[in-house]
Amino acid sequence: MDTNNGLLIVIAIVALVILFNIGLALSFLRNRGKGQIFIFQDTLKKMANPWKDEDEALSELREKVANLESDDHQKGLHNEF
């Protein structure tokens, strides 16, 4: 009798492990195209141009300064140092 109970417990544990692995595999297959590819693409883009965000911020700042300088020049408020 003890052998039968032990065998049932082992079979139950193996079945749970197999079901858990199937669940993980299905979860991975459902979400595989959504997140991981985008993360990989973003990483490659950042590797290609690591200072892209800073370059865009500096470009925007450069445009704002140019606009301010042209506004000051048009109003006659341009002071030379």
PDB file of N, CA, C and O in Angstrom, residues 3-4 20-22 25 32-33 41 44-45 47 51 64 74 77 79:
ATOM      1  N   THR A   3       3.715   1.678  -1.347  1.00  0.00           N
ATOM      2  CA  THR A   3       4.306   1.840  -2.664  1.00  0.00           C
ATOM      3  C   THR A   3       3.317   2.505  -3.609  1.00  0.00           C
ATOM      4  O   THR A   3       3.695   3.369  -4.404  1.00  0.00           O
ATOM      5  N   ASN A   4       2.058   2.137  -3.509  1.00  0.00           N
ATOM      6  CA  ASN A   4       1.034   2.736  -4.373  1.00  0.00           C
ATOM      7  C   ASN A   4       0.844   4.217  -4.061  1.00  0.00           C
ATOM      8  O   ASN A   4       0.693   5.026  -4.970  1.00  0.00           O
ATOM      9  N   PHE A  20       2.866  23.017 -15.255  1.00  0.00           N
ATOM     10  CA  PHE A  20       3.470  24.323 -15.009  1.00  0.00           C
ATOM     11  C   PHE A  20       4.350  24.740 -16.188  1.00  0.00           C
ATOM     12  O   PHE A  20       4.297  25.878 -16.643  1.00  0.00           O
ATOM     13  N   ASN A  21       5.134  23.808 -16.693  1.00  0.00           N
ATOM     14  CA  ASN A  21       5.999  24.099 -17.841  1.00  0.00           C
ATOM     15  C   ASN A  21       5.198  24.395 -19.102  1.00  0.00           C
ATOM     16  O   ASN A  21       5.569  25.282 -19.887  1.00  0.00           O
ATOM     17  N   ILE A  22       4.118  23.688 -19.307  1.00  0.00           N
ATOM     18  CA  ILE A  22       3.249  23.964 -20.457  1.00  0.00           C
ATOM     19  C   ILE A  22       2.639  25.362 -20.337  1.00  0.00           C
ATOM     20  O   ILE A  22       2.574  26.110 -21.307  1.00  0.00           O
ATOM     21  N   ALA A  25       5.317  27.865 -21.191  1.00  0.00           N
ATOM     22  CA  ALA A  25       5.579  27.862 -22.631  1.00  0.00           C
ATOM     23  C   ALA A  25       4.464  28.579 -23.380  1.00  0.00           C
ATOM     24  O   ALA A  25       4.731  29.375 -24.294  1.00  0.00           O
ATOM     25  N   ARG A  32       5.396  36.523 -27.094  1.00  0.00           N
ATOM     26  CA  ARG A  32       6.752  36.569 -27.640  1.00  0.00           C
ATOM     27  C   ARG A  32       6.941  37.689 -28.645  1.00  0.00           C
ATOM     28  O   ARG A  32       7.980  38.307 -28.697  1.00  0.00           O
ATOM     29  N   GLY A  33       5.972  37.986 -29.470  1.00  0.00           N
ATOM     30  CA  GLY A  33       6.156  39.011 -30.486  1.00  0.00           C
ATOM     31  C   GLY A  33       5.903  40.411 -29.989  1.00  0.00           C
ATOM     32  O   GLY A  33       6.190  41.368 -30.676  1.00  0.00           O
ATOM     33  N   GLN A  41      14.816  46.022 -30.337  1.00  0.00           N
ATOM     34  CA  GLN A  41      14.950  47.089 -31.327  1.00  0.00           C
ATOM     35  C   GLN A  41      15.365  48.398 -30.658  1.00  0.00           C
ATOM     36  O   GLN A  41      16.207  49.133 -31.174  1.00  0.00           O
ATOM     37  N   LEU A  44      19.026  48.248 -29.811  1.00  0.00           N
ATOM     38  CA  LEU A  44      19.867  48.442 -30.989  1.00  0.00           C
ATOM     39  C   LEU A  44      19.907  49.910 -31.417  1.00  0.00           C
ATOM     40  O   LEU A  44      20.954  50.426 -31.803  1.00  0.00           O
ATOM     41  N   LYS A  45      18.768  50.597 -31.345  1.00  0.00           N
ATOM     42  CA  LYS A  45      18.723  52.010 -31.707  1.00  0.00           C
ATOM     43  C   LYS A  45      19.576  52.835 -30.756  1.00  0.00           C
ATOM     44  O   LYS A  45      20.290  53.742 -31.175  1.00  0.00           O
ATOM     45  N   MET A  47      22.115  51.763 -29.074  1.00  0.00           N
ATOM     46  CA  MET A  47      23.516  51.435 -29.321  1.00  0.00           C
ATOM     47  C   MET A  47      24.031  52.164 -30.562  1.00  0.00           C
ATOM     48  O   MET A  47      25.193  52.558 -30.609  1.00  0.00           O
ATOM     49  N   TRP A  51      23.564  59.100 -27.901  1.00  0.00           N
ATOM     50  CA  TRP A  51      23.302  60.463 -27.463  1.00  0.00           C
ATOM     51  C   TRP A  51      22.140  61.088 -28.207  1.00  0.00           C
ATOM     52  O   TRP A  51      22.033  62.321 -28.276  1.00  0.00           O
ATOM     53  N   LYS A  64      15.346  77.435 -29.757  1.00  0.00           N
ATOM     54  CA  LYS A  64      14.742  78.428 -28.858  1.00  0.00           C
ATOM     55  C   LYS A  64      15.649  79.646 -28.699  1.00  0.00           C
ATOM     56  O   LYS A  64      15.181  80.791 -28.684  1.00  0.00           O
ATOM     57  N   GLN A  74      15.014  92.025 -33.544  1.00  0.00           N
ATOM     58  CA  GLN A  74      13.917  92.756 -34.208  1.00  0.00           C
ATOM     59  C   GLN A  74      13.379  93.876 -33.335  1.00  0.00           C
ATOM     60  O   GLN A  74      12.976  94.921 -33.818  1.00  0.00           O
ATOM     61  N   LEU A  77      16.420  95.280 -28.826  1.00  0.00           N
ATOM     62  CA  LEU A  77      16.867  95.073 -27.462  1.00  0.00           C
ATOM     63  C   LEU A  77      18.142  94.250 -27.382  1.00  0.00           C
ATOM     64  O   LEU A  77      18.550  93.853 -26.313  1.00  0.00           O
ATOM     65  N   ASN A  79      21.634  93.486 -26.827  1.00  0.00           N
ATOM     66  CA  ASN A  79      22.777  94.101 -26.161  1.00  0.00           C
ATOM     67  C   ASN A  79      24.034  93.325 -26.487  1.00  0.00           C
ATOM     68  O   ASN A  79      24.070  92.120 -26.356  1.00  0.00           O
TER      69      ASN A  79
END
